[in-house]
CSV table of C-alpha atoms and ligand atoms in Angstrom, one decimal:
chain,number,residue,atom,x,y,z
A,1,UNK,CA,52.6,2.7,-7.5
A,2,UNK,CA,49.0,2.5,-8.3
A,3,UNK,CA,46.3,1.4,-5.6
A,4,UNK,CA,43.1,0.0,-5.9
A,5,UNK,CA,40.2,2.6,-7.4
A,6,UNK,CA,37.3,3.6,-4.7
A,7,UNK,CA,34.2,4.5,-5.8
A,8,UNK,CA,33.0,8.1,-5.3
A,9,UNK,CA,30.5,7.1,-2.5
A,10,UNK,CA,33.4,4.5,-0.8
A,11,UNK,CA,35.8,6.8,-0.4
A,12,UNK,CA,33.7,8.6,2.1
A,13,UNK,CA,32.4,5.9,3.5
A,14,UNK,CA,28.8,7.1,2.9
A,15,UNK,CA,27.2,3.5,3.4
A,16,UNK,CA,27.8,4.0,7.4
A,17,UNK,CA,25.4,6.5,7.6
A,18,UNK,CA,22.6,4.3,6.4
A,19,UNK,CA,20.7,1.6,8.5
A,20,UNK,CA,20.8,-2.0,7.7
A,21,UNK,CA,17.1,-1.9,6.2
A,22,UNK,CA,18.2,1.1,4.4
A,23,UNK,CA,21.3,-0.4,2.7
A,24,UNK,CA,19.1,-3.5,2.0
A,25,UNK,CA,16.1,-1.8,0.2
A,26,UNK,CA,18.6,0.1,-1.8
A,27,UNK,CA,20.5,-3.2,-2.8
A,28,UNK,CA,17.7,-4.9,-4.2
A,29,UNK,CA,16.6,-1.7,-6.2
A,30,UNK,CA,20.6,-1.4,-7.3
A,31,UNK,CA,20.4,-5.4,-8.2
A,32,UNK,CA,17.1,-4.9,-10.0
A,33,UNK,CA,18.3,-1.7,-12.4
A,34,UNK,CA,21.6,-3.7,-12.9
A,35,UNK,CA,19.6,-6.9,-14.3
A,36,UNK,CA,16.6,-5.1,-15.8
A,37,UNK,CA,17.1,-1.8,-16.9
A,38,UNK,CA,20.7,-1.2,-17.8
A,39,UNK,CA,21.1,-3.5,-20.3
A,40,UNK,CA,17.9,-2.2,-22.0
A,41,UNK,CA,17.3,1.5,-21.5
A,42,UNK,CA,20.0,2.6,-24.2
A,43,UNK,CA,17.8,0.8,-26.8
A,44,UNK,CA,14.4,2.4,-25.2
A,45,UNK,CA,15.9,5.7,-25.2
A,46,UNK,CA,17.2,5.5,-29.1
A,47,UNK,CA,13.6,3.8,-29.7
A,48,UNK,CA,12.3,6.6,-27.9
A,49,UNK,CA,9.5,4.0,-26.1
A,50,UNK,CA,9.3,1.9,-22.9
A,51,UNK,CA,7.4,-1.1,-22.1
A,52,UNK,CA,5.3,1.1,-19.4
A,53,UNK,CA,2.9,-1.8,-18.5
A,54,UNK,CA,5.3,-4.4,-18.1
A,55,UNK,CA,7.8,-2.0,-16.4
A,56,UNK,CA,4.9,-0.6,-14.0
A,57,UNK,CA,4.0,-4.5,-13.0
A,58,UNK,CA,8.1,-5.2,-12.2
A,59,UNK,CA,8.4,-2.1,-9.9
A,60,UNK,CA,5.1,-2.9,-8.1
A,61,UNK,CA,6.4,-6.3,-7.8
A,62,UNK,CA,9.8,-4.7,-6.7
A,63,UNK,CA,7.8,-2.5,-4.0
A,64,UNK,CA,8.9,0.7,-4.8
A,65,UNK,CA,5.7,2.3,-6.5
A,66,UNK,CA,4.2,4.7,-3.6
A,67,UNK,CA,6.7,2.7,-1.4
A,68,UNK,CA,6.9,5.7,1.3
A,69,UNK,CA,3.0,5.7,1.6
A,70,UNK,CA,1.2,3.6,4.4
A,71,UNK,CA,-1.5,0.9,4.1
A,72,UNK,CA,-3.4,0.3,0.8
A,73,UNK,CA,-0.8,-2.3,-0.1
A,74,UNK,CA,2.3,0.5,-0.1
A,75,UNK,CA,5.3,-0.6,1.8
A,76,UNK,CA,5.3,2.4,4.1
A,77,UNK,CA,9.2,2.9,4.3
A,78,UNK,CA,10.9,5.8,5.3
A,79,UNK,CA,11.6,8.7,3.4
A,80,UNK,CA,15.6,7.8,3.1
A,81,UNK,CA,14.9,4.5,2.1
A,82,UNK,CA,12.4,5.8,-0.5
A,83,UNK,CA,15.0,8.2,-1.5
A,84,UNK,CA,17.5,5.6,-1.9
A,85,UNK,CA,15.6,3.7,-4.2
A,86,UNK,CA,15.1,6.8,-6.3
A,87,UNK,CA,18.8,7.1,-6.6
A,88,UNK,CA,19.2,3.7,-7.9
A,89,UNK,CA,16.4,3.8,-10.0
A,90,UNK,CA,17.9,6.9,-11.9
A,91,UNK,CA,21.4,5.1,-11.8
A,92,UNK,CA,19.5,3.5,-14.7
A,93,UNK,CA,17.6,6.5,-16.1
A,94,UNK,CA,15.9,9.5,-15.2
A,95,UNK,CA,12.8,8.2,-17.4
A,96,UNK,CA,12.8,5.1,-15.1
A,97,UNK,CA,12.8,7.2,-11.9
A,98,UNK,CA,10.3,9.3,-13.4
A,99,UNK,CA,7.6,6.9,-13.8
A,100,UNK,CA,7.8,5.8,-10.2
A,101,UNK,CA,7.9,9.3,-8.9
A,102,UNK,CA,4.5,10.1,-10.6
A,103,UNK,CA,3.3,7.0,-10.0
A,104,UNK,CA,4.2,7.4,-6.3
A,105,UNK,CA,4.7,10.6,-5.1
A,106,UNK,CA,2.0,12.7,-7.7
A,107,UNK,CA,-0.5,10.6,-8.4
A,108,UNK,CA,-0.5,7.9,-5.7
A,109,UNK,CA,0.2,10.7,-2.8
A,110,UNK,CA,-2.5,13.0,-4.4
A,111,UNK,CA,-5.1,10.2,-3.5
A,112,UNK,CA,-3.3,9.2,-0.1
A,113,UNK,CA,-3.2,13.0,1.2
A,114,UNK,CA,-6.6,14.0,-0.2
A,115,UNK,CA,-8.7,11.4,-1.7
A,116,UNK,CA,-11.7,9.9,-0.1
A,117,UNK,CA,-11.7,6.5,1.4
A,118,UNK,CA,-13.2,5.2,-1.8
A,119,UNK,CA,-10.7,7.0,-3.9
A,120,UNK,CA,-7.9,5.5,-1.8
A,121,UNK,CA,-9.6,1.8,-1.9
A,122,UNK,CA,-10.3,1.7,-5.6
A,123,UNK,CA,-6.8,3.0,-7.0
A,124,UNK,CA,-4.4,2.6,-4.4
A,125,UNK,CA,-3.6,-1.1,-4.0
A,126,UNK,CA,-3.8,-1.6,-7.8
A,127,UNK,CA,-1.5,1.2,-8.6
A,128,UNK,CA,0.9,0.2,-5.6
A,129,UNK,CA,1.0,-3.3,-7.5
A,130,UNK,CA,1.7,-1.5,-10.9
A,131,UNK,CA,-1.4,-2.8,-12.5
A,132,UNK,CA,-3.0,0.7,-12.9
A,133,UNK,CA,-0.7,3.9,-13.9
A,134,UNK,CA,-1.5,7.1,-12.8
A,135,UNK,CA,-0.4,10.5,-14.1
A,136,UNK,CA,-0.5,14.1,-12.8
A,137,UNK,CA,-1.5,16.9,-14.8
A,138,UNK,CA,-1.0,20.3,-13.4
A,139,UNK,CA,1.0,22.1,-16.4
A,140,UNK,CA,-0.7,23.7,-18.7
A,141,UNK,CA,0.5,25.3,-22.3
A,142,UNK,CA,0.3,28.7,-21.1
A,143,UNK,CA,1.0,28.1,-17.3
A,144,UNK,CA,4.4,26.5,-16.2
A,145,UNK,CA,6.0,27.7,-13.6
A,146,UNK,CA,3.2,29.5,-12.8
A,147,UNK,CA,0.1,27.4,-12.3
A,148,UNK,CA,-2.1,29.7,-10.5
A,149,UNK,CA,-2.9,31.5,-14.2
A,150,UNK,CA,-4.1,27.9,-15.3
A,151,UNK,CA,-7.1,27.8,-17.3
A,152,UNK,CA,-8.7,24.3,-17.2
A,153,UNK,CA,-12.0,24.7,-15.4
A,154,UNK,CA,-14.2,22.4,-13.6
A,155,UNK,CA,-17.8,23.7,-13.4
A,156,UNK,CA,-21.1,22.0,-11.9
A,157,UNK,CA,-23.5,20.7,-13.8
A,158,UNK,CA,-26.4,19.5,-11.3
A,159,UNK,CA,-24.5,16.9,-9.0
A,160,UNK,CA,-21.7,16.3,-11.5
A,161,UNK,CA,-18.4,18.3,-12.6
A,162,UNK,CA,-17.7,18.9,-16.2
A,163,UNK,CA,-14.0,19.4,-17.1
A,164,UNK,CA,-12.7,21.4,-20.2
A,165,UNK,CA,-8.9,22.4,-20.6
A,166,UNK,CA,-5.6,21.1,-21.8
A,167,UNK,CA,-2.8,19.8,-19.8
A,168,UNK,CA,1.0,19.6,-21.3
A,169,UNK,CA,4.0,17.8,-20.6
A,170,UNK,CA,2.2,15.1,-18.7
A,171,UNK,CA,4.4,11.9,-17.7
A,172,UNK,CA,2.6,8.6,-18.0
A,173,UNK,CA,0.0,10.6,-20.0
A,174,UNK,CA,-1.0,7.9,-22.7
A,175,UNK,CA,-0.5,4.9,-20.3
A,176,UNK,CA,-2.2,6.1,-17.5
A,177,UNK,CA,-5.3,4.4,-15.9
A,178,UNK,CA,-6.5,7.3,-14.1
A,179,UNK,CA,-5.3,10.8,-14.1
A,180,UNK,CA,-5.1,13.4,-11.4
A,181,UNK,CA,-6.3,16.9,-13.1
A,182,UNK,CA,-6.3,19.8,-11.3
A,183,UNK,CA,-8.7,22.6,-12.4
A,184,UNK,CA,-10.2,26.1,-11.7
A,185,UNK,CA,-13.5,25.9,-9.9
A,186,UNK,CA,-15.9,28.7,-8.3
A,187,UNK,CA,-14.5,27.6,-4.6
A,188,UNK,CA,-10.5,27.6,-6.0
A,189,UNK,CA,-8.0,24.8,-7.4
A,190,UNK,CA,-9.1,21.7,-7.0
A,191,UNK,CA,-7.9,18.1,-7.6
A,192,UNK,CA,-9.7,15.7,-9.4
A,193,UNK,CA,-10.0,11.9,-9.9
A,194,UNK,CA,-10.5,11.1,-14.0
A,195,UNK,CA,-10.4,7.4,-15.1
A,196,UNK,CA,-9.0,8.1,-18.6
A,197,UNK,CA,-11.8,5.9,-20.2
A,198,UNK,CA,-14.0,8.8,-19.6
A,199,UNK,CA,-15.7,10.1,-22.8
A,200,UNK,CA,-14.0,13.3,-23.7
A,201,UNK,CA,-10.5,12.7,-22.4
A,202,UNK,CA,-7.6,12.4,-24.7
A,203,UNK,CA,-3.8,12.0,-24.4
A,204,UNK,CA,-1.3,12.6,-27.2
A,205,UNK,CA,2.2,11.8,-26.8
A,206,UNK,CA,4.7,14.8,-27.4
A,207,UNK,CA,7.6,13.1,-30.0
A,208,UNK,CA,10.7,14.6,-30.8
A,209,UNK,CA,12.1,14.6,-27.6
A,210,UNK,CA,15.7,14.7,-26.7
A,211,UNK,CA,15.5,13.8,-23.3
A,212,UNK,CA,13.7,11.7,-21.1
A,213,UNK,CA,13.2,9.3,-24.2
A,214,UNK,CA,12.6,6.4,-21.7
A,215,UNK,CA,9.8,8.1,-20.6
A,216,UNK,CA,6.1,8.4,-21.9
A,217,UNK,CA,5.2,12.5,-22.2
A,218,UNK,CA,1.8,13.7,-23.0
A,219,UNK,CA,-0.9,16.3,-23.5
A,220,UNK,CA,-4.0,15.6,-22.2
A,221,UNK,CA,-7.0,17.6,-23.6
A,222,UNK,CA,-10.0,17.3,-21.6
A,223,UNK,CA,-13.3,18.4,-23.9
A,224,UNK,CA,-16.7,18.2,-21.5
A,225,UNK,CA,-15.2,15.4,-19.8
A,226,UNK,CA,-18.2,14.6,-17.0
A,227,UNK,CA,-17.6,13.1,-13.8
A,228,UNK,CA,-20.0,12.1,-10.7
A,229,UNK,CA,-19.6,14.8,-7.5
A,230,UNK,CA,-17.4,12.2,-5.6
A,231,UNK,CA,-14.7,12.4,-8.6
A,232,UNK,CA,-13.2,15.5,-6.6
A,233,UNK,CA,-10.6,15.4,-4.0
A,234,UNK,CA,-12.2,16.3,-1.0
A,235,UNK,CA,-9.2,16.8,1.3
A,236,UNK,CA,-8.0,19.7,-0.1
A,237,UNK,CA,-8.9,23.5,-1.9
A,238,UNK,CA,-6.1,25.7,-3.5
A,239,UNK,CA,-3.1,25.6,-5.1
A,240,UNK,CA,-1.5,23.7,-1.6
A,241,UNK,CA,-2.9,20.4,-3.2
A,242,UNK,CA,-0.7,20.0,-6.4
A,243,UNK,CA,2.5,22.1,-4.4
A,244,UNK,CA,2.4,19.3,-1.6
A,245,UNK,CA,2.3,16.6,-4.1
A,246,UNK,CA,5.2,18.7,-5.8
A,247,UNK,CA,7.1,18.5,-2.8
A,248,UNK,CA,6.8,14.9,-2.6
A,249,UNK,CA,8.2,14.3,-6.0
A,250,UNK,CA,11.0,16.8,-5.6
A,251,UNK,CA,12.1,15.0,-2.7
A,252,UNK,CA,12.8,11.4,-4.6
A,253,UNK,CA,14.5,14.0,-7.4
A,254,UNK,CA,16.9,15.4,-4.8
A,255,UNK,CA,18.1,11.5,-4.2
A,256,UNK,CA,17.3,10.7,-7.6
A,257,UNK,CA,19.7,13.2,-9.9
A,258,UNK,CA,22.6,11.6,-7.7
A,259,UNK,CA,22.2,8.3,-9.1
A,260,UNK,CA,22.7,9.4,-12.9
A,261,UNK,CA,25.6,11.4,-11.4
A,262,UNK,CA,27.3,8.6,-9.8
A,263,UNK,CA,26.4,6.4,-13.0
A,264,UNK,CA,28.4,8.9,-15.2
A,265,UNK,CA,31.0,9.6,-12.7
A,266,UNK,CA,31.9,5.6,-12.3
A,267,UNK,CA,31.9,5.3,-16.1
A,268,UNK,CA,34.1,8.1,-16.7
A,269,UNK,CA,36.3,7.0,-14.1
A,270,UNK,CA,36.6,3.3,-15.6
A,271,UNK,CA,37.0,4.8,-19.0
A,272,UNK,CA,39.7,7.2,-18.0
A,273,UNK,CA,41.8,4.5,-16.4
A,274,UNK,CA,41.4,1.9,-19.6
A,275,UNK,CA,42.1,4.7,-22.2
A,276,UNK,CA,45.7,5.7,-23.0
A,277,UNK,CA,46.7,8.4,-25.2
A,278,UNK,CA,50.4,9.6,-25.2
A,279,UNK,CA,51.4,6.0,-24.2
A,280,UNK,CA,49.6,6.5,-20.6
A,281,UNK,CA,45.9,6.2,-19.4
A,282,UNK,CA,43.9,9.5,-19.4
A,283,UNK,CA,43.2,9.2,-15.5
A,284,UNK,CA,47.0,9.2,-15.3
A,285,UNK,CA,47.1,13.0,-16.3
A,286,UNK,CA,46.8,16.0,-13.6
A,287,UNK,CA,43.9,17.6,-15.3
A,288,UNK,CA,41.7,14.4,-15.6
A,289,UNK,CA,42.3,13.6,-11.8
A,290,UNK,CA,41.3,17.4,-11.0
A,291,UNK,CA,37.9,16.8,-12.7
A,292,UNK,CA,37.5,13.4,-11.1
A,293,UNK,CA,38.1,14.7,-7.8
A,294,UNK,CA,35.9,17.8,-8.1
A,295,UNK,CA,33.2,15.9,-9.2
A,296,UNK,CA,33.3,13.0,-6.3
A,297,UNK,CA,33.3,16.3,-3.9
A,298,UNK,CA,29.9,17.5,-5.5
A,299,UNK,CA,28.3,14.0,-5.8
A,300,UNK,CA,29.5,13.1,-2.2
A,301,UNK,CA,28.2,16.9,-0.9
A,302,UNK,CA,25.0,16.2,-3.0
A,303,UNK,CA,24.5,12.8,-1.2
A,304,UNK,CA,24.8,14.3,2.2
A,305,UNK,CA,22.4,17.2,1.8
A,306,UNK,CA,19.8,14.6,0.2
A,307,UNK,CA,20.3,12.2,3.4
A,308,UNK,CA,19.9,14.9,5.7
A,309,UNK,CA,16.8,16.3,4.0
A,310,UNK,CA,15.8,12.8,4.1
A,311,UNK,CA,15.9,12.6,8.0
A,312,UNK,CA,14.2,15.8,8.6
A,313,UNK,CA,11.6,14.4,6.3
A,314,UNK,CA,11.1,11.1,8.4
A,315,UNK,CA,11.3,13.4,11.5
A,316,UNK,CA,8.3,15.3,9.9
A,317,UNK,CA,10.1,18.5,10.0
A,318,UNK,CA,11.1,19.2,6.5
A,319,UNK,CA,10.4,22.5,5.0
A,320,UNK,CA,9.4,23.6,1.4
A,321,UNK,CA,12.3,25.9,1.2
A,322,UNK,CA,14.5,23.1,2.3
A,323,UNK,CA,13.5,20.6,-0.5
A,324,UNK,CA,14.1,23.8,-2.8
A,325,UNK,CA,17.7,23.7,-1.8
A,326,UNK,CA,18.1,20.2,-2.2
A,327,UNK,CA,16.6,19.9,-5.8
A,328,UNK,CA,18.4,23.0,-6.8
A,329,UNK,CA,21.7,21.8,-6.1
A,330,UNK,CA,21.4,18.2,-6.9
A,331,UNK,CA,20.0,18.7,-10.3
A,332,UNK,CA,22.6,21.3,-11.1
A,333,UNK,CA,25.4,19.8,-10.2
A,334,UNK,CA,24.4,16.1,-11.3
A,335,UNK,CA,23.8,18.4,-14.8
A,336,UNK,CA,27.7,19.4,-14.3
A,337,UNK,CA,28.8,16.4,-13.2
A,338,UNK,CA,27.2,14.8,-16.5
A,339,UNK,CA,28.7,17.3,-18.7
A,340,UNK,CA,32.2,17.1,-17.3
A,341,UNK,CA,32.4,13.0,-17.5
A,342,UNK,CA,31.1,13.3,-21.1
A,343,UNK,CA,34.2,15.8,-22.1
A,344,UNK,CA,36.5,12.7,-20.4
A,345,UNK,CA,35.0,10.1,-22.8
A,346,UNK,CA,35.9,12.0,-25.8
A,347,UNK,CA,34.1,11.1,-28.8
A,348,UNK,CA,32.6,8.1,-27.5
A,349,UNK,CA,31.0,10.5,-24.7
A,350,UNK,CA,28.3,11.5,-27.9
A,351,UNK,CA,27.2,7.6,-28.2
A,352,UNK,CA,24.5,5.4,-26.7
A,353,UNK,CA,26.9,2.9,-26.1
A,354,UNK,CA,27.8,4.7,-22.8
A,355,UNK,CA,25.1,6.1,-20.6
A,356,UNK,CA,26.6,9.4,-19.9
A,357,UNK,CA,25.1,11.4,-23.0
A,358,UNK,CA,21.9,9.7,-22.2
A,359,UNK,CA,22.1,10.8,-18.5
A,360,UNK,CA,23.0,14.3,-19.7
A,361,UNK,CA,20.1,15.1,-21.6
A,362,UNK,CA,17.8,13.5,-19.0
A,363,UNK,CA,19.0,15.8,-16.7
A,364,UNK,CA,18.0,18.7,-18.7
A,365,UNK,CA,14.4,17.9,-17.9
A,366,UNK,CA,14.9,17.2,-14.6
A,367,UNK,CA,16.8,20.5,-14.2
A,368,UNK,CA,13.2,22.1,-15.5
A,369,UNK,CA,10.2,20.0,-14.2
A,370,UNK,CA,9.2,20.0,-10.5
A,371,UNK,CA,10.1,23.7,-10.7
A,372,UNK,CA,12.8,25.1,-12.4
A,373,UNK,CA,16.5,25.9,-11.2
A,374,UNK,CA,15.6,29.6,-11.3
A,375,UNK,CA,12.2,28.8,-9.6
A,376,UNK,CA,13.9,27.1,-6.7
A,377,UNK,CA,16.9,29.7,-6.7
A,378,UNK,CA,14.1,31.9,-5.9
A,379,UNK,CA,12.4,30.2,-3.1
A,380,UNK,CA,15.5,30.1,-1.3
A,381,UNK,CA,16.5,34.2,-2.3
A,382,UNK,CA,12.5,34.5,-0.5
A,383,UNK,CA,13.1,32.3,2.2
A,384,UNK,CA,16.6,34.7,2.8
A,385,UNK,CA,14.8,38.0,2.3
A,386,UNK,CA,11.2,37.7,3.2
A,387,UNK,CA,10.8,39.2,-0.6
A,388,UNK,CA,8.8,37.1,-3.5
A,389,UNK,CA,11.5,38.0,-6.3
A,390,UNK,CA,9.1,35.7,-8.6
A,391,UNK,CA,6.2,38.0,-9.1
B,401,LIG,C1,9.7,15.5,-19.7
B,401,LIG,C2,9.0,16.5,-18.6
B,401,LIG,C3,8.0,15.6,-18.0
B,401,LIG,C4,7.0,16.7,-17.4
B,401,LIG,N1,6.0,15.7,-16.6
B,401,LIG,C5,4.8,16.8,-16.0
B,401,LIG,C6,4.0,16.1,-15.2
B,401,LIG,O1,4.2,14.7,-15.1
B,401,LIG,N2,3.0,16.8,-15.0
B,401,LIG,C7,2.9,18.2,-14.8
B,401,LIG,O2,2.2,18.8,-14.5
B,401,LIG,N3,4.1,18.8,-15.2
B,401,LIG,C8,5.1,18.0,-16.0
B,401,LIG,N4,6.2,18.8,-16.8
B,401,LIG,C9,6.1,20.3,-16.6
B,401,LIG,C10,7.2,21.1,-15.8
B,401,LIG,O3,7.1,21.0,-14.7
B,401,LIG,C11,7.4,22.4,-16.4
B,401,LIG,O4,7.9,22.4,-17.6
B,401,LIG,C12,8.1,23.4,-15.4
B,401,LIG,O5,7.3,23.6,-14.5
B,401,LIG,C13,8.7,24.6,-16.0
B,401,LIG,O6,7.4,25.1,-16.7
B,401,LIG,P1,7.4,25.4,-18.4
B,401,LIG,O7,8.2,24.6,-19.3
B,401,LIG,O8,6.5,25.9,-18.9
B,401,LIG,O9,8.6,26.7,-18.6
B,401,LIG,P2,8.1,28.3,-18.1
B,401,LIG,O10,7.5,28.5,-16.8
B,401,LIG,O11,7.7,29.0,-19.3
B,401,LIG,O12,9.6,28.9,-18.0
B,401,LIG,C14,10.5,29.3,-18.7
B,401,LIG,C15,11.9,29.9,-18.1
B,401,LIG,O13,11.6,31.1,-17.9
B,401,LIG,C16,11.8,31.1,-16.3
B,401,LIG,N5,10.9,31.7,-15.4
B,401,LIG,C17,9.5,31.6,-15.1
B,401,LIG,N6,9.3,32.3,-14.6
B,401,LIG,C18,10.1,32.9,-13.8
B,401,LIG,C19,10.2,34.0,-12.8
B,401,LIG,N7,9.2,34.3,-12.3
B,401,LIG,N8,11.6,34.7,-12.5
B,401,LIG,C20,12.7,33.8,-13.2
B,401,LIG,N9,12.4,33.0,-14.1
B,401,LIG,C21,11.0,32.6,-14.4
B,401,LIG,C22,12.2,29.4,-15.8
B,401,LIG,O14,12.9,29.4,-14.9
B,401,LIG,C23,12.2,29.2,-17.5
B,401,LIG,O15,14.0,28.9,-17.4
B,401,LIG,C24,7.4,18.1,-17.2
B,401,LIG,C25,8.1,18.4,-18.1
B,401,LIG,C26,8.9,18.1,-18.7
B,401,LIG,C27,10.0,18.6,-19.6
């Protein structure tokens, strides 16, 4: 006799591990995604555009921009609540979660952690409200996994700084009001708060992407960008600055990827129950059930890992290699889940009528950005052996 199907997370009663407040925040974001993202995001993906300003304001009203930061209009939630919000946003689309991650965990976090009081007062309240958009420029055309080779330079001219260089693959680049740009100086790498209307700053959108199409990705060109002395982030010198921001964003990805995977898996389960071949639902075949069961195991294990890391982060004991374990595992397994779900949908799996191939293509970017699969593997390898194999 057929029983009522259960959702992958319900199978393990994973909600029981969350506080009432965490569930409430999760539900608010889930409702927003269901009502405002899912009905439109397939079209945005197909067209390769998003209404970024409008979305930023909506996400600001929802309270998710910089939600884990304290003060300056930010909600000051727990890391777990932030992770759950990322999961729900990415169940809509990795591009929407990317907008939120770059705004909150990269641009806002950099200003919050390392900026002057003036930087914080000027930018954070507007960014939390979604009235100003931020981007984060670290990667360059010739320096991705190895940002220490960056060529972008900031030179002193009197009291001013003058920036020259190119940044590549910058999320939110053409829609940003402020860019946090990392540049080489005589004292080491420093971060600069660059209003994007400063003369000499240009952003060009990168087209022809087949992944994260519902997200703005850009090249930033800095040609003699003259900034006042106080444009530098005073709180940090060296790569520790950008790398600590990346750790914040990677933490969101540990949860976020699971949202895309969950959406794929739920779609595949319901599709397999409805779709009949050889006079039976394809869900009735053992091969399909094995796929669904194996994917559920990986999804639920990924959630337990994410939650464990979230509790460590809330206890302020989390270490970068632990975040690498989460990013490595959950990006890899979520991508594998998306690909397997695509197979269950057969030919329908290749269209934007279903979310699966969109998530699958998006997860290819997530697999690469914020530290590639290989780099996180080598971070874990280094933690285990004491030997850095990436140099
Ligand atoms: C859609 C999108 C949005 C992005 N948004 C941003 C952003 O907002 N801000 C920003 O600064 N950057 C952003 N990035 C850039 C992203 O962080 C880089 O793409 C990433 O760090 C990898 O760099 P790369 O693409 O230059 O690849 P490379 O570093 O050239 O790597 C290519 C391949 O070589 C492997 N490899 C490299 N070094 C080693 C090694 N030592 N050992 C073994 N294998 C190695 C890599 O793992 C990878 O498989 C974004 C990228 C994408 C795709």
